[in-house]
Coordinates of C-alpha atoms in Angstrom, one line a residue:
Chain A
X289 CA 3.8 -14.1 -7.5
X290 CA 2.0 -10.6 -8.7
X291 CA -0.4 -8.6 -6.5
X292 CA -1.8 -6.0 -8.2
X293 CA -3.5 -3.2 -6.1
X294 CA -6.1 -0.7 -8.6
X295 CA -7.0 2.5 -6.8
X296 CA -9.6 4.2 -8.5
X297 CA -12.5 7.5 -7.2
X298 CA -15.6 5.9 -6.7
X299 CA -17.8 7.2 -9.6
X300 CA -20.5 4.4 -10.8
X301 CA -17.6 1.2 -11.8
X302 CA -19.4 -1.1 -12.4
X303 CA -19.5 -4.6 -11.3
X304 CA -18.9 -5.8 -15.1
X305 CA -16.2 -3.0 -15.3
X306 CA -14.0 -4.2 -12.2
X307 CA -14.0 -7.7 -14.1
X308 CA -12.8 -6.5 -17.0
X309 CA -10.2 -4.7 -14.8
X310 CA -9.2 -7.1 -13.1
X311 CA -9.2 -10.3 -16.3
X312 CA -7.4 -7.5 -18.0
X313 CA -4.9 -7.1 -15.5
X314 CA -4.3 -10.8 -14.9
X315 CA -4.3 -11.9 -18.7
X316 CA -1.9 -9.1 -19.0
X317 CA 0.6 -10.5 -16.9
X318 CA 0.0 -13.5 -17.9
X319 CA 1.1 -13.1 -21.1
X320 CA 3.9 -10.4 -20.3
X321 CA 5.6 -12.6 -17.5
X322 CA 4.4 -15.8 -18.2
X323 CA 3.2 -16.2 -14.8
X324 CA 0.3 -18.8 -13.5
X325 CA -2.6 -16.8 -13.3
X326 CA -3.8 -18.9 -9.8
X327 CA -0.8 -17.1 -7.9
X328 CA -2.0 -13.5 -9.4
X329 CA -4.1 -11.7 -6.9
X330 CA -5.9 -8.0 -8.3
X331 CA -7.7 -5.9 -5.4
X332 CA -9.6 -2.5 -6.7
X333 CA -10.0 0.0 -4.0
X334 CA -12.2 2.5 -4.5
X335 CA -11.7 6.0 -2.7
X336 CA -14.6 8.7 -1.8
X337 CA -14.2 12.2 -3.9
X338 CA -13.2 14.4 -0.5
X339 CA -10.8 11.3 0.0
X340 CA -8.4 11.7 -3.3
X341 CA -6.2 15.0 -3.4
X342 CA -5.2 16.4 -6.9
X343 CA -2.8 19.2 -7.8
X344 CA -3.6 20.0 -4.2
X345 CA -7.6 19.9 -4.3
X346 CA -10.7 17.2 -4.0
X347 CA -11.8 15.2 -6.4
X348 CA -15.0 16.3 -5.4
X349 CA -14.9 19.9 -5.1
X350 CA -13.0 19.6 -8.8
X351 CA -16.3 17.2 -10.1
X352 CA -18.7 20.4 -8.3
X353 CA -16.5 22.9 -11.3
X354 CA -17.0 20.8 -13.5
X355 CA -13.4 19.1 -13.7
X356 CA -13.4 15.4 -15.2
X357 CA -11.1 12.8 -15.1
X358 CA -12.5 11.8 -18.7
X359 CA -10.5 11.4 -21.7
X360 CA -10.5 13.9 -24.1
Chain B
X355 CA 9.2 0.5 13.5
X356 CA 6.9 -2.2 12.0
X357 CA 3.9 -1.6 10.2
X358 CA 1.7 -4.6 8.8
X359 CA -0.8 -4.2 6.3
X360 CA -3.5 -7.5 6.3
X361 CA -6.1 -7.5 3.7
X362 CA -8.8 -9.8 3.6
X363 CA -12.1 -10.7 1.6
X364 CA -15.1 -9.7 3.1
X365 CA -16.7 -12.6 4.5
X366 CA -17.9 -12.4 7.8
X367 CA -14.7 -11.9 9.8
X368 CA -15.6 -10.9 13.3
X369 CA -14.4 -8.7 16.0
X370 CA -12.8 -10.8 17.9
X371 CA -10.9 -12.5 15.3
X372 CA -9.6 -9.1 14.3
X373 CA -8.3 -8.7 17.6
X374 CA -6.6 -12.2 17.3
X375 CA -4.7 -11.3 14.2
X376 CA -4.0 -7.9 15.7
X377 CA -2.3 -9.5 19.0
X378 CA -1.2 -12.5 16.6
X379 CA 0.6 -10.3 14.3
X380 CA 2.1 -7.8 17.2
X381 CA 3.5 -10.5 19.0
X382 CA 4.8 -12.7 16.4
X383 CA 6.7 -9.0 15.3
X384 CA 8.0 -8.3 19.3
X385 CA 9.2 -11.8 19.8
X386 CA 10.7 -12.0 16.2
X387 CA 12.8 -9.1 15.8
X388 CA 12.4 -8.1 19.9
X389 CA 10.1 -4.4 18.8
X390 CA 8.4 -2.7 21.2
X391 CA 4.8 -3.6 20.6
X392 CA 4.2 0.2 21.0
X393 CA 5.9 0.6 17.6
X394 CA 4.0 -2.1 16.0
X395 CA 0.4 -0.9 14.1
X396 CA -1.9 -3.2 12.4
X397 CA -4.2 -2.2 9.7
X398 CA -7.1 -4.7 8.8
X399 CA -8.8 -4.0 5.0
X400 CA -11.7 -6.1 4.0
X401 CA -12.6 -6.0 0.5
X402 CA -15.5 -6.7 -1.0
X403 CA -15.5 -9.4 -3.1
X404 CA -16.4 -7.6 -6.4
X405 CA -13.2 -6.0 -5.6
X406 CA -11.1 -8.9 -5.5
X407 CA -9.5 -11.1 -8.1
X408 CA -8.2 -14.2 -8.1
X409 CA -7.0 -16.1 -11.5
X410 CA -8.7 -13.5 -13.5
X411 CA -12.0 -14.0 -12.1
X412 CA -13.9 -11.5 -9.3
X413 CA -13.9 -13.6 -5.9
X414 CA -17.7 -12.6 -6.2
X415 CA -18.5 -15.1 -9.2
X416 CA -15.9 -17.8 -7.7
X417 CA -18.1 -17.9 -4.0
X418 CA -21.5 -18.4 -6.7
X419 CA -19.5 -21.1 -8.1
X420 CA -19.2 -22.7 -4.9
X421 CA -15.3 -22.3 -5.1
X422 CA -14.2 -21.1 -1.2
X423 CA -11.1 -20.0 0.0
X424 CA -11.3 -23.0 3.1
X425 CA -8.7 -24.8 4.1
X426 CA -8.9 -27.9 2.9
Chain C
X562 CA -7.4 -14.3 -0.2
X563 CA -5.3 -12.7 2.1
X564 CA -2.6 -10.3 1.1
X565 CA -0.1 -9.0 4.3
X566 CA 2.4 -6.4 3.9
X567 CA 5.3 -6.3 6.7
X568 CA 6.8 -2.5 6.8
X569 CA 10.4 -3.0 8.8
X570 CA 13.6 -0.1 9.2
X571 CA 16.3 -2.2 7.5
X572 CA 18.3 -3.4 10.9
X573 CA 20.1 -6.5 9.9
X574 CA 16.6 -9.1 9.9
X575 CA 17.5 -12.2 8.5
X576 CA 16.7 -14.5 6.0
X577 CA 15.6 -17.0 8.9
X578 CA 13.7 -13.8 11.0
X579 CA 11.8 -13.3 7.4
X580 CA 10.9 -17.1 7.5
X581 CA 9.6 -17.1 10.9
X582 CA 7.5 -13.5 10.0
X583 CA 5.8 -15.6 7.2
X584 CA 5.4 -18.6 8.8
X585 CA 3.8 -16.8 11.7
X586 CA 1.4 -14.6 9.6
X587 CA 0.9 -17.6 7.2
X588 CA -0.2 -20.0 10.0
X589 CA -2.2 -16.9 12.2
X590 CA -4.2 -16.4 9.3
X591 CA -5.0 -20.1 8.8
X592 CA -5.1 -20.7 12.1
X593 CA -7.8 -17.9 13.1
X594 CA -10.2 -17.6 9.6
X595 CA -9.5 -21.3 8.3
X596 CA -7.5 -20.1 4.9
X597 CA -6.2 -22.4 2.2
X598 CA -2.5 -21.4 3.0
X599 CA -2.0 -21.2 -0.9
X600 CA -3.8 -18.0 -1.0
X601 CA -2.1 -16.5 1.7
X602 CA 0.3 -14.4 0.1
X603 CA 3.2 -12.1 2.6
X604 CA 5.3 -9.6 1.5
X605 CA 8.2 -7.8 3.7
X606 CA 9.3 -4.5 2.7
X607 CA 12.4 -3.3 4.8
X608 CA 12.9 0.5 4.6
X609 CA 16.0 2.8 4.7
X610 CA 16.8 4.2 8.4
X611 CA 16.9 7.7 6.4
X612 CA 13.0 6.4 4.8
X613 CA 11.3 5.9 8.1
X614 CA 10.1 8.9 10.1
X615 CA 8.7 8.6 13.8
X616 CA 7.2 11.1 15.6
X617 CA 8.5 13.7 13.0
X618 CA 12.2 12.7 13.6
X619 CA 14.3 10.5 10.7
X620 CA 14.8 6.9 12.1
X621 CA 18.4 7.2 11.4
X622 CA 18.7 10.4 13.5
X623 CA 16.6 9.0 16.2
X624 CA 19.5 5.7 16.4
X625 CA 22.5 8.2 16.2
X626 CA 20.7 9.7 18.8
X627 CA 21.0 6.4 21.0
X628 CA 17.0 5.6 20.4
X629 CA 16.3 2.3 19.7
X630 CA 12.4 0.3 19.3
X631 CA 13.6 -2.6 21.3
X632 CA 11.5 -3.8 23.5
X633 CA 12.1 -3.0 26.8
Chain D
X988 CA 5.5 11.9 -9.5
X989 CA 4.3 11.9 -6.1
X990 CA 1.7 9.8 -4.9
X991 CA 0.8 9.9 -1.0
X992 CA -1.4 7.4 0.9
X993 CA -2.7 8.7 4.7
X994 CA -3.8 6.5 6.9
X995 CA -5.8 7.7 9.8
X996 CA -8.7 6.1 12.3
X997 CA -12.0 7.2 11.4
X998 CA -12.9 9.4 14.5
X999 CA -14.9 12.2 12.9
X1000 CA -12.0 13.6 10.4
X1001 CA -13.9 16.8 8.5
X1002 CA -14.2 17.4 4.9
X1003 CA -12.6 20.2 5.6
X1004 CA -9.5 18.8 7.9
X1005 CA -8.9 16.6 4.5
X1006 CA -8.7 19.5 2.4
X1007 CA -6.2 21.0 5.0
X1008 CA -4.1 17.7 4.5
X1009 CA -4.6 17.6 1.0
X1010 CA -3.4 21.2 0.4
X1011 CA -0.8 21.0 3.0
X1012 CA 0.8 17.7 1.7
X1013 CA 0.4 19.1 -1.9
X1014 CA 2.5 22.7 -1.0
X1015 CA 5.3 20.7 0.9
X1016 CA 6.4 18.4 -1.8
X1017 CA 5.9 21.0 -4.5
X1018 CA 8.0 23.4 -2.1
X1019 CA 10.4 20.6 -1.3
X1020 CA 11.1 19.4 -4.0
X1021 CA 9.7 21.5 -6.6
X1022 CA 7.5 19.3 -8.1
X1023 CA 4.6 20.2 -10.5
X1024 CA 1.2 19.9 -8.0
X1025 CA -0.3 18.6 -11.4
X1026 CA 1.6 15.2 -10.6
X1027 CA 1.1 14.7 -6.9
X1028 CA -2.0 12.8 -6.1
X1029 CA -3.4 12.2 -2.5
X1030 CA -5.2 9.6 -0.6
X1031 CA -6.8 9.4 2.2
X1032 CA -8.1 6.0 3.9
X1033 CA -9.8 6.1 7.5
X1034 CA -9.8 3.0 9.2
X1035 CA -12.5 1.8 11.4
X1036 CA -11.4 1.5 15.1
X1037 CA -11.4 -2.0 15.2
X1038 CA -9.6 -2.3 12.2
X1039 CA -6.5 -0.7 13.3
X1040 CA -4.6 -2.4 16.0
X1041 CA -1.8 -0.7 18.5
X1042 CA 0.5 -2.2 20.7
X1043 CA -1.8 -5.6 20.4
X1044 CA -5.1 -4.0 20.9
X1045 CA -7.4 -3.1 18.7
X1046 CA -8.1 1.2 18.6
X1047 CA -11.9 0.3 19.5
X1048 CA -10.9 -1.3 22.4
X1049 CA -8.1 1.6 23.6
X1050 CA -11.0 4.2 23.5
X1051 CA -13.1 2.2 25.7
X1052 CA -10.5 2.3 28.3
X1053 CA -10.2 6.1 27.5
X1054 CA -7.1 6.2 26.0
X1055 CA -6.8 8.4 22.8
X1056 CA -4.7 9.7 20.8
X1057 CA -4.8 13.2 21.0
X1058 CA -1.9 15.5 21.3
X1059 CA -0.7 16.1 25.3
Chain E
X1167 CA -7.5 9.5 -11.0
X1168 CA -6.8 5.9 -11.0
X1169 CA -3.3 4.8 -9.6
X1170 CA -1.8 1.3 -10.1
X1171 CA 0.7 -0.8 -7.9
X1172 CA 2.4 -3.7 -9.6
X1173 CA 4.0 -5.6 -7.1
X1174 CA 6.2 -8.8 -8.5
X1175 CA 9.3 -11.2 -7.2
X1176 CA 12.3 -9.8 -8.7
X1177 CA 13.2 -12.3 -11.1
X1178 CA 14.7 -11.0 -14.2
X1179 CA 11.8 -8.3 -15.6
X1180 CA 13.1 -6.6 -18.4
X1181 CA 12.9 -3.0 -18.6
X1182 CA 10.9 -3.9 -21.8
X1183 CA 8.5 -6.0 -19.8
X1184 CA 7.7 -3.4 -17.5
X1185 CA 6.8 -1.0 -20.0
X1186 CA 4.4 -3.3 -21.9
X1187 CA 3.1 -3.9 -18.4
X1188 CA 2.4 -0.4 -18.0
X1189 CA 1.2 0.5 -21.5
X1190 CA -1.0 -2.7 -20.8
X1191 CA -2.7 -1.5 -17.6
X1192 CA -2.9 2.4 -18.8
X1193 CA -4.5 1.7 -22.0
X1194 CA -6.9 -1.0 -20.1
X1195 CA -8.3 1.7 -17.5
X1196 CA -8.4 4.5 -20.5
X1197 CA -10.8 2.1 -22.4
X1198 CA -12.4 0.6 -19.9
X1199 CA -13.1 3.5 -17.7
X1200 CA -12.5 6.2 -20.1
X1201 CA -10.1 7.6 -18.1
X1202 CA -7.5 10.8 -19.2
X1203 CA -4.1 8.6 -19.0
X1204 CA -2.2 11.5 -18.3
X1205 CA -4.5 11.1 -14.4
X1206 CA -3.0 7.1 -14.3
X1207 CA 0.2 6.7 -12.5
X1208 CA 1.3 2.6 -12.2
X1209 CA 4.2 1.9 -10.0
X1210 CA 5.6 -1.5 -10.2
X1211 CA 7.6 -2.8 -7.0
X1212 CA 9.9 -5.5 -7.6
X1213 CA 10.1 -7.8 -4.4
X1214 CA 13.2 -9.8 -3.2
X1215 CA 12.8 -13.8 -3.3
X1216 CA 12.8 -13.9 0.6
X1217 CA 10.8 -11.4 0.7
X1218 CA 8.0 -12.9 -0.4
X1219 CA 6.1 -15.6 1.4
X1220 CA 3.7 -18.1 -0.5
X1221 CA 1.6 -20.8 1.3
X1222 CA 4.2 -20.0 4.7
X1223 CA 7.3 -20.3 2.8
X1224 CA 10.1 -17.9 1.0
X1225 CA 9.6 -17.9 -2.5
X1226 CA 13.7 -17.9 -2.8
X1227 CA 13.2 -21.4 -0.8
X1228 CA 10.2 -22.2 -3.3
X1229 CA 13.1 -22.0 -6.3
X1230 CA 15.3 -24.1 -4.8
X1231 CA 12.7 -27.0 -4.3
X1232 CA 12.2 -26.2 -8.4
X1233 CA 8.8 -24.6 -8.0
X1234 CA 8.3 -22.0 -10.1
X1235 CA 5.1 -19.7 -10.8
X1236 CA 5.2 -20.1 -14.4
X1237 CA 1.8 -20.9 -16.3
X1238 CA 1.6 -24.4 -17.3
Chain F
X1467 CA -3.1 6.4 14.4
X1468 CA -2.0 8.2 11.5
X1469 CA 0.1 6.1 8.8
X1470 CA 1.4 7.9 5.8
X1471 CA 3.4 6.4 2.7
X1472 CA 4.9 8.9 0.4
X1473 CA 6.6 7.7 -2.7
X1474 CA 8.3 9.4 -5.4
X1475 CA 10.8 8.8 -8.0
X1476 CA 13.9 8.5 -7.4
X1477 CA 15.9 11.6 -8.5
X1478 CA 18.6 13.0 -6.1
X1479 CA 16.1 13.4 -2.9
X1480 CA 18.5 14.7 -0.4
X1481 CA 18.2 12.7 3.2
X1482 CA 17.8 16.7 4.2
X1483 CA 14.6 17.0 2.0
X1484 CA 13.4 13.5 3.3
X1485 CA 13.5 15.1 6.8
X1486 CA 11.8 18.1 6.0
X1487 CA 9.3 15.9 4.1
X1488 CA 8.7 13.7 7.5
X1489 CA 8.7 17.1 10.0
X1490 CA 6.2 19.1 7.9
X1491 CA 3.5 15.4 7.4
X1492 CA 3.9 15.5 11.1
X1493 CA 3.4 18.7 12.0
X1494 CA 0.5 18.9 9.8
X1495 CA -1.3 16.0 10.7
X1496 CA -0.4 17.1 14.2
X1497 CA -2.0 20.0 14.0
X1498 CA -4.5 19.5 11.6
X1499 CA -6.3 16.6 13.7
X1500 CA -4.5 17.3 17.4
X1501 CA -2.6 13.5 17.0
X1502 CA -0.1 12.7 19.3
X1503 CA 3.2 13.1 17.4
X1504 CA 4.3 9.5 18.8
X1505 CA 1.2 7.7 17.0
X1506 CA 2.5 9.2 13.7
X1507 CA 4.7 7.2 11.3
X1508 CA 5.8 8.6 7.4
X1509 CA 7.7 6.1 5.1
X1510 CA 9.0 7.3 1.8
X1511 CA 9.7 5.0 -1.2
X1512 CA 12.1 6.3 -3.8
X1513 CA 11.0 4.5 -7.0
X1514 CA 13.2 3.5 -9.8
X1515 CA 12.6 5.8 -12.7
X1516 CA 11.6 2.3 -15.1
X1517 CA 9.4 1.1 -12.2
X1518 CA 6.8 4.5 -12.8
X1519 CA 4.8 4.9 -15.2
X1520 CA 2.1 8.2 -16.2
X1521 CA -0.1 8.5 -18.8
X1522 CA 1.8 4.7 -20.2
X1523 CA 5.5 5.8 -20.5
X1524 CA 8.0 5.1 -17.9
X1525 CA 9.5 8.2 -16.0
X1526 CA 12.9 7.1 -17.8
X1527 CA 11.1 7.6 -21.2
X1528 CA 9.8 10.8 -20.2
X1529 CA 13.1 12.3 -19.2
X1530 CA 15.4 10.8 -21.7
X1531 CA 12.7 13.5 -23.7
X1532 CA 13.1 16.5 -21.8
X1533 CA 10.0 16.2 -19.9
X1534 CA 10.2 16.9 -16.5
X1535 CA 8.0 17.1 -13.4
X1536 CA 9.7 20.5 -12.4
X1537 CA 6.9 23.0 -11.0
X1538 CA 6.6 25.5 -14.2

């Protein structure tokens, strides 16, 4: 019985993004746990830029320095 | 000190069925576990259903299929 | 798809309280929005005494304290 | 690794009162318990007013009858 | 700044498991979303069998009727 | 109707820190927004160090390294 919560800053997922997300996520456990995929549930949240805090500031007023959650 | 958490797929829930499961869920907790209801809160979370998988597959795509979440 | 969280303090529910808390949620939900109780999914989380804070006081002080959240 | 989740009703919460919470929340844990601010993330959700249920009622309906729940 | 809650029946996960599980869902939201991983935190919560309510029943009672949630 | 979760791992948090934790969310959410004290509940989850994962390693990898989440 998984439930899988994803919380991400909204900034342009798209549609075919959160499925791949959330087939990812279910195929993943899946195969890890063996589990039947119908009793797997996967809910993305997405959360406004003033509404996620990091290292004690917005998201958003990091984005307006120029600070990006993007891999290197 | 109870706090319940109900999330649902956005489909058209109304007002007053949110106030149904609010004094559903608030009374089933006070006559339960005998809480004062004034300790009880109830958060409601519709998600939209790009946001929400089931067996791998965004609830989205499973509605166009004509696959609902009815009781049968 | 419904997912419902129940936050408790850890006071001694039992196994039969649980049962009628997901019984209760299961059917409310079926009941009010006409669910397929098979994706109805509930999930109790009971928390330390020392976990829960009310009103900026620790649960477990508040109960040495002779404060309890039964209903009056 | 801290990760904090606030819940609030959406009743006209400032960018900057989520900063202050953001900040605030960020110092006390990294004064608490020392943690590096570069691991503590915060979220904030608001919740619609009838969305969030008290005591039975939903908070829509509670302001209507003029209750709030501001600070005496 | 994505952050991940894995929430499962506790039913003999091995610590192995639930490091593939989050390798699994780190390196997914890296490629998928291009994310830093060092800003993806995944918490997995292991649930008690009567904890956790399927279709209005325990899952702990589930097992004893020999229903399981493995993939067929 | 403010609801706050904070979760950590779980590393020797004193039930002293945990109430300093719990006065200082209240307090600033008190006076941040002017909430009622009473409407405010904080629950922390201590989280076993397997159960977390950043940046795809479990907290127990990390620190069986040397790497710690100690403020520098």
């Amino acid at each position: 019985m998984p439930y899988v919560k994803i919380e991400l800053t909204r900034e342009g997922v798209t549609r075919e993004q959160k499925q791949t997300l959330i087939k990812g996520v279910t195929d993943l456990i899946t195969n890890t746990l063996n589990k039947d995929p119908h009793l797997t549930h996967v809910v993305i949240n997405e959360v406004e830029l003033d509404d996620w805090g990091y290292a004690g500031e917005q998201v958003s007023v990091l984005r307006e320095k120029g600070i990006t959650a993007d891999k290197k």
